[in-house]
Amino acid sequence: MREPVMTDLPPILETWFAGRGWQPRRHQRDMLVEGRAGHHALLVATTGAGKTLAGFLATLVELIEAPSQGLHTLYVSPLKALAVDIQRNLLGPIEEMGLDIRVETRTGDTPSDRKARQRVRPPQILLTTPESLSLLLSYPDSMTMFEGLRTIVVDEVHAFATGKRGDLLSLCMARLQRIAPAMRRVALSATVADADGYRAWLAPDGDIDAVALVRGEPGADPDIAILLPEGRVPWSGHSGRYAAEQVMAEIETHRTTIVFCNTRSLAELIFQDLWKVNAMNLPIGVHHGSLALEARRKVEGAMADGRLRALVATASLDLGVDWGDVDCVIQMGAPKGSSRLLQRIGRANHRLDEASEAILVPGNRFEYLEARAALDAVEAGELDPDLFRPGALDVLAQHVMACACAAPFREADLLGEVRSALPYSALTAETFARVLGFIADGGYSLKAYDRFKRLTQEADGTWRISHPRFTTQHRLNAGIIVEATMLTVRFRNGRALGKVEEGFAATLAPGDTFFFAGLSLEVEKMDTEDLVVRATAKPARIPTYGGSRMPLSTNLADRVRGFLADGSQWARFPDDVREWLEFQRARSVLPQPGQLLVETFPREGRHYMVAYSFEGWNAHQSLGMLVTRRMETLGLKPLGFVSNDYALATYSIEKVTDPAALFSADILEHEFVDWVQQSALLKRAFREVAVIGGLVERQHPGKRKTGRQVTFSTDLIYDVLRRYEPGHLLLEAAWADARARMTDVGRLAGLLDRAAETMLHIDLPRVTPLAVPVLTLIGREKVATGTADDALLIEAEALAAEAMRLD
């Protein structure tokens, strides 16, 4: 590592710090040293350590010492709310020091006239997202706009680097580096397990030695508690709804509380639960990504001004938003990972030298163990692993199209630029040529259609856009986040509340009611784009949203398994959790670390098999599909399966006597391929890569396609390619998505590879205590809205009574 050189702040900054009784922290000065030297840098510092100021300090110093116009610094954040929050927190000090520095945001929420002005007269500091940056780079004037760029700051880098948004951002940085060779790269994070991996991702050409690693000072240890119910820890559920009154009591005793939920549906549900027990009528709000901009900004402003006592939120506020008056964070349900928990805890007492207070509300007994594991992981400084992978080809196709919109290019030049981005450093010339060929004509099966001929190669080898309409089409449809088609929820007067997914809206009819944006709403009418509603006092249901659930991280899974195997730890647990484990040990066994316990038992005319594999809900869902297909082949007459993060349970007419045959590694070679090809899984994956890759557009000028139209278009193309061009670039990309992200196939493969050597099969006369939480899920989807919790409670108690008998 380079030895830091001491440096002084400009007097105006020294005075500003002194006026608040502050001194720059060591890591902030170290970041300034690296900035003055023009070095790239990764700052890893705990929440509340002043990472944002550390990232911007060199920028402020340079603009104070050498004032200039034009774009100096780009700040890239994962969330629109975070960009707005950073702007608010930067403008205060800039105005107080009287500096002539403009700070603006540019996201999907920015008005079009401001976007146009920013390209002509950009601010010195521009706050944006990867998608908006990519769109900026698609304009011919981007060469002029970015030629003087000095710094790019990537905040919360862990939220980008290992996914498709990180692929896009790395490609954008490669282009910016070519436009502005002196540009330095800065990344910030509180939760990085593999610092060298992120340094390589950040560096031009993956040169890890080019990126300085700056570590922040340690902060106060967080104060984390697990909220226990007034009765017993529930057998089932994952939301913690039973604790609404206890959560409300915590809100009453704190200044401001953020209540985090893992899904948008749960956020709406918890808000309603809290409102029902809000005897003091305290001001509380709800915040998630499907709410309208006006609603989100209103809530964010109220929080910033201290006008809310509590805010129920999703991951839309996970990262970096600094509201100084928040003194408590409550996590509903298990956090699923220690890194995510640390991020959420950091929203409370956003200061380095004060302990952040957090309360976990586990949904069931397994989730109690998971919550305890998360606390231990945080105390040990153990973070979730960072899994880097090669860049996605559909993202590359979108980026190449953006580059072509800006200016013609030569293949070898662009390939060299793309390879300087770490995710694409191993990209072969042959694969890159296939990407260009796909953009040029859609591929062999589609080349007869002019609508797919987006690129043309000139006689001298230069590639250019075939027609200006493709540039318009690209800018209307570019983006990495592909959500289900949404309908706008609005009142009759036109006021928009936000959006719900088209699939949920299709289940509604005039007169139906649902909760949204904290309100009970009745449907008045609906069309292909709008859901017109009015407020009502009628009972209502909760909107559902698609997407994968957060998987249980491997490090928390390992810790939970350790708890099960180590009886000396049980004294730390509540009496009913300890009793649950003791009865399991007496009735059957508890799985050892690395062991796959499989229990079989009869109940009410069915035969059950429960495998305790701890690989997360997504992997278990895929495994359930595969295992039941093989059971069908073996004549076991499966009736279905259910799963949670910890176990998979199947139920069948015939008894499973040899579970090893169901967990054979060759299931991925046979049943997996067959299942994926015959199910809608691969089609859904293809739909996403087709949209990202630009093959299918979601929007035309002045009109947006419905979800049904997009689905029809992609399914038609998918069927053509499957039949006539099975090696098409996008089919390969869809397979990669289906295997890796949509099925957690990596964890699944690891489980199957070790199943034969680690399986312990126990055949039992009746249900066991450890099986109760997963078996209560059977029939859950068939329970009517509003009665689900009662029905689950009754079923859980019946199962528990049977399981906890020692006779």
PDB file of N, CA, C and O in Angstrom, residues 228-282:
ATOM      1  N   LEU A 228     -39.336 -11.099  21.830  1.00  0.00           N
ATOM      2  CA  LEU A 228     -40.048 -12.358  22.050  1.00  0.00           C
ATOM      3  C   LEU A 228     -41.527 -12.076  22.286  1.00  0.00           C
ATOM      4  O   LEU A 228     -41.883 -11.072  22.911  1.00  0.00           O
ATOM      5  N   PRO A 229     -42.400 -12.942  21.801  1.00  0.00           N
ATOM      6  CA  PRO A 229     -43.839 -12.708  21.980  1.00  0.00           C
ATOM      7  C   PRO A 229     -44.237 -12.825  23.439  1.00  0.00           C
ATOM      8  O   PRO A 229     -43.537 -13.430  24.249  1.00  0.00           O
ATOM      9  N   GLU A 230     -45.368 -12.243  23.751  1.00  0.00           N
ATOM     10  CA  GLU A 230     -45.870 -12.329  25.116  1.00  0.00           C
ATOM     11  C   GLU A 230     -46.310 -13.754  25.444  1.00  0.00           C
ATOM     12  O   GLU A 230     -46.362 -14.149  26.608  1.00  0.00           O
ATOM     13  N   GLY A 231     -46.619 -14.540  24.410  1.00  0.00           N
ATOM     14  CA  GLY A 231     -46.937 -15.947  24.614  1.00  0.00           C
ATOM     15  C   GLY A 231     -45.744 -16.800  24.241  1.00  0.00           C
ATOM     16  O   GLY A 231     -44.664 -16.672  24.814  1.00  0.00           O
ATOM     17  N   ARG A 232     -45.909 -17.673  23.244  1.00  0.00           N
ATOM     18  CA  ARG A 232     -44.844 -18.565  22.796  1.00  0.00           C
ATOM     19  C   ARG A 232     -44.374 -18.150  21.410  1.00  0.00           C
ATOM     20  O   ARG A 232     -45.126 -17.559  20.647  1.00  0.00           O
ATOM     21  N   VAL A 233     -43.113 -18.465  21.085  1.00  0.00           N
ATOM     22  CA  VAL A 233     -42.602 -18.208  19.749  1.00  0.00           C
ATOM     23  C   VAL A 233     -43.420 -19.040  18.766  1.00  0.00           C
ATOM     24  O   VAL A 233     -43.573 -20.261  18.958  1.00  0.00           O
ATOM     25  N   PRO A 234     -43.986 -18.454  17.727  1.00  0.00           N
ATOM     26  CA  PRO A 234     -44.888 -19.202  16.825  1.00  0.00           C
ATOM     27  C   PRO A 234     -44.184 -20.368  16.137  1.00  0.00           C
ATOM     28  O   PRO A 234     -42.971 -20.352  15.913  1.00  0.00           O
ATOM     29  N   TRP A 235     -44.985 -21.371  15.768  1.00  0.00           N
ATOM     30  CA  TRP A 235     -44.478 -22.491  14.992  1.00  0.00           C
ATOM     31  C   TRP A 235     -44.306 -22.106  13.524  1.00  0.00           C
ATOM     32  O   TRP A 235     -43.436 -22.640  12.843  1.00  0.00           O
ATOM     33  N   SER A 236     -45.162 -21.225  13.030  1.00  0.00           N
ATOM     34  CA  SER A 236     -45.174 -20.945  11.588  1.00  0.00           C
ATOM     35  C   SER A 236     -45.266 -19.454  11.345  1.00  0.00           C
ATOM     36  O   SER A 236     -45.368 -18.652  12.279  1.00  0.00           O
ATOM     37  N   GLY A 237     -45.241 -19.082  10.059  1.00  0.00           N
ATOM     38  CA  GLY A 237     -45.276 -17.687   9.659  1.00  0.00           C
ATOM     39  C   GLY A 237     -43.864 -17.146   9.499  1.00  0.00           C
ATOM     40  O   GLY A 237     -42.897 -17.711  10.007  1.00  0.00           O
ATOM     41  N   HIS A 238     -43.728 -16.034   8.777  1.00  0.00           N
ATOM     42  CA  HIS A 238     -42.400 -15.446   8.588  1.00  0.00           C
ATOM     43  C   HIS A 238     -42.450 -13.915   8.647  1.00  0.00           C
ATOM     44  O   HIS A 238     -41.491 -13.254   8.294  1.00  0.00           O
ATOM     45  N   SER A 239     -43.567 -13.356   9.143  1.00  0.00           N
ATOM     46  CA  SER A 239     -43.731 -11.913   9.089  1.00  0.00           C
ATOM     47  C   SER A 239     -43.593 -11.216  10.434  1.00  0.00           C
ATOM     48  O   SER A 239     -43.356 -10.019  10.497  1.00  0.00           O
ATOM     49  N   GLY A 240     -43.770 -11.950  11.521  1.00  0.00           N
ATOM     50  CA  GLY A 240     -43.741 -11.321  12.834  1.00  0.00           C
ATOM     51  C   GLY A 240     -44.974 -10.502  13.151  1.00  0.00           C
ATOM     52  O   GLY A 240     -44.963  -9.665  14.060  1.00  0.00           O
ATOM     53  N   ARG A 241     -46.077 -10.737  12.427  1.00  0.00           N
ATOM     54  CA  ARG A 241     -47.290  -9.931  12.620  1.00  0.00           C
ATOM     55  C   ARG A 241     -47.875 -10.080  14.018  1.00  0.00           C
ATOM     56  O   ARG A 241     -48.559  -9.171  14.495  1.00  0.00           O
ATOM     57  N   TYR A 242     -47.594 -11.214  14.662  1.00  0.00           N
ATOM     58  CA  TYR A 242     -48.125 -11.435  16.005  1.00  0.00           C
ATOM     59  C   TYR A 242     -47.667 -10.347  16.982  1.00  0.00           C
ATOM     60  O   TYR A 242     -48.275 -10.143  18.030  1.00  0.00           O
ATOM     61  N   ALA A 243     -46.577  -9.657  16.649  1.00  0.00           N
ATOM     62  CA  ALA A 243     -45.968  -8.705  17.586  1.00  0.00           C
ATOM     63  C   ALA A 243     -46.387  -7.263  17.332  1.00  0.00           C
ATOM     64  O   ALA A 243     -45.719  -6.338  17.807  1.00  0.00           O
ATOM     65  N   ALA A 244     -47.485  -7.026  16.614  1.00  0.00           N
ATOM     66  CA  ALA A 244     -47.864  -5.652  16.242  1.00  0.00           C
ATOM     67  C   ALA A 244     -47.970  -4.737  17.466  1.00  0.00           C
ATOM     68  O   ALA A 244     -47.462  -3.600  17.458  1.00  0.00           O
ATOM     69  N   GLU A 245     -48.612  -5.204  18.513  1.00  0.00           N
ATOM     70  CA  GLU A 245     -48.780  -4.353  19.699  1.00  0.00           C
ATOM     71  C   GLU A 245     -47.440  -4.084  20.377  1.00  0.00           C
ATOM     72  O   GLU A 245     -47.179  -2.973  20.848  1.00  0.00           O
ATOM     73  N   GLN A 246     -46.565  -5.088  20.413  1.00  0.00           N
ATOM     74  CA  GLN A 246     -45.253  -4.896  21.014  1.00  0.00           C
ATOM     75  C   GLN A 246     -44.405  -3.936  20.183  1.00  0.00           C
ATOM     76  O   GLN A 246     -43.672  -3.109  20.724  1.00  0.00           O
ATOM     77  N   VAL A 247     -44.514  -4.051  18.856  1.00  0.00           N
ATOM     78  CA  VAL A 247     -43.775  -3.133  17.985  1.00  0.00           C
ATOM     79  C   VAL A 247     -44.285  -1.709  18.170  1.00  0.00           C
ATOM     80  O   VAL A 247     -43.507  -0.745  18.241  1.00  0.00           O
ATOM     81  N   MET A 248     -45.594  -1.565  18.261  1.00  0.00           N
ATOM     82  CA  MET A 248     -46.163  -0.228  18.466  1.00  0.00           C
ATOM     83  C   MET A 248     -45.690   0.359  19.795  1.00  0.00           C
ATOM     84  O   MET A 248     -45.434   1.567  19.893  1.00  0.00           O
ATOM     85  N   ALA A 249     -45.542  -0.481  20.810  1.00  0.00           N
ATOM     86  CA  ALA A 249     -45.045   0.002  22.107  1.00  0.00           C
ATOM     87  C   ALA A 249     -43.614   0.512  21.982  1.00  0.00           C
ATOM     88  O   ALA A 249     -43.238   1.514  22.625  1.00  0.00           O
ATOM     89  N   GLU A 250     -42.800  -0.142  21.142  1.00  0.00           N
ATOM     90  CA  GLU A 250     -41.430   0.341  20.918  1.00  0.00           C
ATOM     91  C   GLU A 250     -41.447   1.681  20.185  1.00  0.00           C
ATOM     92  O   GLU A 250     -40.668   2.590  20.490  1.00  0.00           O
ATOM     93  N   ILE A 251     -42.347   1.813  19.221  1.00  0.00           N
ATOM     94  CA  ILE A 251     -42.464   3.079  18.487  1.00  0.00           C
ATOM     95  C   ILE A 251     -42.819   4.207  19.446  1.00  0.00           C
ATOM     96  O   ILE A 251     -42.283   5.326  19.347  1.00  0.00           O
ATOM     97  N   GLU A 252     -43.695   3.919  20.372  1.00  0.00           N
ATOM     98  CA  GLU A 252     -44.134   4.943  21.330  1.00  0.00           C
ATOM     99  C   GLU A 252     -43.002   5.433  22.223  1.00  0.00           C
ATOM    100  O   GLU A 252     -43.026   6.565  22.700  1.00  0.00           O
ATOM    101  N   THR A 253     -41.999   4.571  22.464  1.00  0.00           N
ATOM    102  CA  THR A 253     -40.928   4.944  23.393  1.00  0.00           C
ATOM    103  C   THR A 253     -39.672   5.446  22.694  1.00  0.00           C
ATOM    104  O   THR A 253     -38.664   5.687  23.357  1.00  0.00           O
ATOM    105  N   HIS A 254     -39.705   5.588  21.351  1.00  0.00           N
ATOM    106  CA  HIS A 254     -38.554   6.103  20.611  1.00  0.00           C
ATOM    107  C   HIS A 254     -38.943   7.367  19.840  1.00  0.00           C
ATOM    108  O   HIS A 254     -40.123   7.609  19.577  1.00  0.00           O
ATOM    109  N   ARG A 255     -37.925   8.132  19.452  1.00  0.00           N
ATOM    110  CA  ARG A 255     -38.192   9.361  18.696  1.00  0.00           C
ATOM    111  C   ARG A 255     -38.717   9.027  17.303  1.00  0.00           C
ATOM    112  O   ARG A 255     -39.772   9.470  16.894  1.00  0.00           O
ATOM    113  N   THR A 256     -37.928   8.237  16.563  1.00  0.00           N
ATOM    114  CA  THR A 256     -38.326   7.846  15.210  1.00  0.00           C
ATOM    115  C   THR A 256     -37.849   6.427  14.962  1.00  0.00           C
ATOM    116  O   THR A 256     -36.692   6.094  15.240  1.00  0.00           O
ATOM    117  N   THR A 257     -38.722   5.606  14.403  1.00  0.00           N
ATOM    118  CA  THR A 257     -38.417   4.193  14.171  1.00  0.00           C
ATOM    119  C   THR A 257     -38.645   3.851  12.702  1.00  0.00           C
ATOM    120  O   THR A 257     -39.648   4.264  12.109  1.00  0.00           O
ATOM    121  N   ILE A 258     -37.715   3.104  12.123  1.00  0.00           N
ATOM    122  CA  ILE A 258     -37.949   2.502  10.798  1.00  0.00           C
ATOM    123  C   ILE A 258     -38.238   1.026  11.007  1.00  0.00           C
ATOM    124  O   ILE A 258     -37.476   0.315  11.669  1.00  0.00           O
ATOM    125  N   VAL A 259     -39.370   0.575  10.466  1.00  0.00           N
ATOM    126  CA  VAL A 259     -39.775  -0.826  10.556  1.00  0.00           C
ATOM    127  C   VAL A 259     -39.524  -1.461   9.188  1.00  0.00           C
ATOM    128  O   VAL A 259     -40.250  -1.185   8.227  1.00  0.00           O
ATOM    129  N   PHE A 260     -38.490  -2.288   9.076  1.00  0.00           N
ATOM    130  CA  PHE A 260     -38.126  -2.883   7.797  1.00  0.00           C
ATOM    131  C   PHE A 260     -38.881  -4.188   7.565  1.00  0.00           C
ATOM    132  O   PHE A 260     -39.001  -5.023   8.470  1.00  0.00           O
ATOM    133  N   CYS A 261     -39.367  -4.349   6.326  1.00  0.00           N
ATOM    134  CA  CYS A 261     -40.028  -5.581   5.886  1.00  0.00           C
ATOM    135  C   CYS A 261     -39.295  -6.082   4.647  1.00  0.00           C
ATOM    136  O   CYS A 261     -38.758  -5.290   3.869  1.00  0.00           O
ATOM    137  N   ASN A 262     -39.327  -7.395   4.417  1.00  0.00           N
ATOM    138  CA  ASN A 262     -38.567  -7.966   3.303  1.00  0.00           C
ATOM    139  C   ASN A 262     -39.292  -7.902   1.966  1.00  0.00           C
ATOM    140  O   ASN A 262     -38.686  -8.156   0.932  1.00  0.00           O
ATOM    141  N   THR A 263     -40.598  -7.579   1.964  1.00  0.00           N
ATOM    142  CA  THR A 263     -41.345  -7.481   0.711  1.00  0.00           C
ATOM    143  C   THR A 263     -42.301  -6.293   0.767  1.00  0.00           C
ATOM    144  O   THR A 263     -42.664  -5.824   1.848  1.00  0.00           O
ATOM    145  N   ARG A 264     -42.729  -5.837  -0.405  1.00  0.00           N
ATOM    146  CA  ARG A 264     -43.685  -4.726  -0.480  1.00  0.00           C
ATOM    147  C   ARG A 264     -45.046  -5.132   0.091  1.00  0.00           C
ATOM    148  O   ARG A 264     -45.695  -4.338   0.775  1.00  0.00           O
ATOM    149  N   SER A 265     -45.471  -6.358  -0.184  1.00  0.00           N
ATOM    150  CA  SER A 265     -46.756  -6.819   0.345  1.00  0.00           C
ATOM    151  C   SER A 265     -46.748  -6.811   1.861  1.00  0.00           C
ATOM    152  O   SER A 265     -47.711  -6.367   2.508  1.00  0.00           O
ATOM    153  N   LEU A 266     -45.650  -7.297   2.445  1.00  0.00           N
ATOM    154  CA  LEU A 266     -45.566  -7.331   3.901  1.00  0.00           C
ATOM    155  C   LEU A 266     -45.535  -5.918   4.478  1.00  0.00           C
ATOM    156  O   LEU A 266     -46.116  -5.664   5.542  1.00  0.00           O
ATOM    157  N   ALA A 267     -44.890  -4.979   3.775  1.00  0.00           N
ATOM    158  CA  ALA A 267     -44.862  -3.597   4.267  1.00  0.00           C
ATOM    159  C   ALA A 267     -46.271  -3.028   4.361  1.00  0.00           C
ATOM    160  O   ALA A 267     -46.633  -2.382   5.360  1.00  0.00           O
ATOM    161  N   GLU A 268     -47.091  -3.260   3.345  1.00  0.00           N
ATOM    162  CA  GLU A 268     -48.474  -2.776   3.388  1.00  0.00           C
ATOM    163  C   GLU A 268     -49.240  -3.453   4.539  1.00  0.00           C
ATOM    164  O   GLU A 268     -50.026  -2.813   5.243  1.00  0.00           O
ATOM    165  N   LEU A 269     -49.000  -4.757   4.737  1.00  0.00           N
ATOM    166  CA  LEU A 269     -49.711  -5.504   5.767  1.00  0.00           C
ATOM    167  C   LEU A 269     -49.301  -5.037   7.164  1.00  0.00           C
ATOM    168  O   LEU A 269     -50.155  -4.804   8.033  1.00  0.00           O
ATOM    169  N   ILE A 270     -48.026  -4.870   7.383  1.00  0.00           N
ATOM    170  CA  ILE A 270     -47.539  -4.444   8.700  1.00  0.00           C
ATOM    171  C   ILE A 270     -48.012  -3.028   9.004  1.00  0.00           C
ATOM    172  O   ILE A 270     -48.379  -2.713  10.151  1.00  0.00           O
ATOM    173  N   PHE A 271     -48.044  -2.172   7.988  1.00  0.00           N
ATOM    174  CA  PHE A 271     -48.548  -0.817   8.214  1.00  0.00           C
ATOM    175  C   PHE A 271     -49.986  -0.867   8.723  1.00  0.00           C
ATOM    176  O   PHE A 271     -50.343  -0.165   9.682  1.00  0.00           O
ATOM    177  N   GLN A 272     -50.815  -1.686   8.097  1.00  0.00           N
ATOM    178  CA  GLN A 272     -52.209  -1.803   8.535  1.00  0.00           C
ATOM    179  C   GLN A 272     -52.299  -2.368   9.951  1.00  0.00           C
ATOM    180  O   GLN A 272     -53.107  -1.900  10.777  1.00  0.00           O
ATOM    181  N   ASP A 273     -51.474  -3.372  10.250  1.00  0.00           N
ATOM    182  CA  ASP A 273     -51.473  -3.955  11.598  1.00  0.00           C
ATOM    183  C   ASP A 273     -51.095  -2.909  12.647  1.00  0.00           C
ATOM    184  O   ASP A 273     -51.707  -2.837  13.724  1.00  0.00           O
ATOM    185  N   LEU A 274     -50.085  -2.120  12.347  1.00  0.00           N
ATOM    186  CA  LEU A 274     -49.641  -1.101  13.308  1.00  0.00           C
ATOM    187  C   LEU A 274     -50.699  -0.009  13.464  1.00  0.00           C
ATOM    188  O   LEU A 274     -50.927   0.493  14.574  1.00  0.00           O
ATOM    189  N   TRP A 275     -51.326   0.360  12.365  1.00  0.00           N
ATOM    190  CA  TRP A 275     -52.333   1.425  12.441  1.00  0.00           C
ATOM    191  C   TRP A 275     -53.518   1.005  13.318  1.00  0.00           C
ATOM    192  O   TRP A 275     -54.084   1.821  14.046  1.00  0.00           O
ATOM    193  N   LYS A 276     -53.851  -0.280  13.276  1.00  0.00           N
ATOM    194  CA  LYS A 276     -54.982  -0.766  14.078  1.00  0.00           C
ATOM    195  C   LYS A 276     -54.695  -0.681  15.575  1.00  0.00           C
ATOM    196  O   LYS A 276     -55.617  -0.548  16.383  1.00  0.00           O
ATOM    197  N   VAL A 277     -53.427  -0.775  15.961  1.00  0.00           N
ATOM    198  CA  VAL A 277     -53.089  -0.741  17.393  1.00  0.00           C
ATOM    199  C   VAL A 277     -52.428   0.581  17.788  1.00  0.00           C
ATOM    200  O   VAL A 277     -51.859   0.693  18.873  1.00  0.00           O
ATOM    201  N   ASN A 278     -52.529   1.574  16.906  1.00  0.00           N
ATOM    202  CA  ASN A 278     -51.919   2.890  17.153  1.00  0.00           C
ATOM    203  C   ASN A 278     -52.863   3.733  18.005  1.00  0.00           C
ATOM    204  O   ASN A 278     -53.478   4.701  17.543  1.00  0.00           O
ATOM    205  N   ALA A 279     -52.985   3.370  19.291  1.00  0.00           N
ATOM    206  CA  ALA A 279     -53.942   4.039  20.174  1.00  0.00           C
ATOM    207  C   ALA A 279     -53.629   5.508  20.368  1.00  0.00           C
ATOM    208  O   ALA A 279     -54.534   6.322  20.619  1.00  0.00           O
ATOM    209  N   MET A 280     -52.354   5.896  20.238  1.00  0.00           N
ATOM    210  CA  MET A 280     -51.958   7.293  20.447  1.00  0.00           C
ATOM    211  C   MET A 280     -52.045   8.108  19.156  1.00  0.00           C
ATOM    212  O   MET A 280     -51.725   9.295  19.149  1.00  0.00           O
ATOM    213  N   ASN A 281     -52.490   7.475  18.061  1.00  0.00           N
ATOM    214  CA  ASN A 281     -52.593   8.146  16.766  1.00  0.00           C
ATOM    215  C   ASN A 281     -51.287   8.829  16.364  1.00  0.00           C
ATOM    216  O   ASN A 281     -51.264   9.963  15.875  1.00  0.00           O
ATOM    217  N   LEU A 282     -50.174   8.121  16.560  1.00  0.00           N
ATOM    218  CA  LEU A 282     -48.879   8.665  16.175  1.00  0.00           C
ATOM    219  C   LEU A 282     -48.770   8.689  14.657  1.00  0.00           C
ATOM    220  O   LEU A 282     -49.297   7.805  13.975  1.00  0.00           O
TER     221      LEU A 282
END
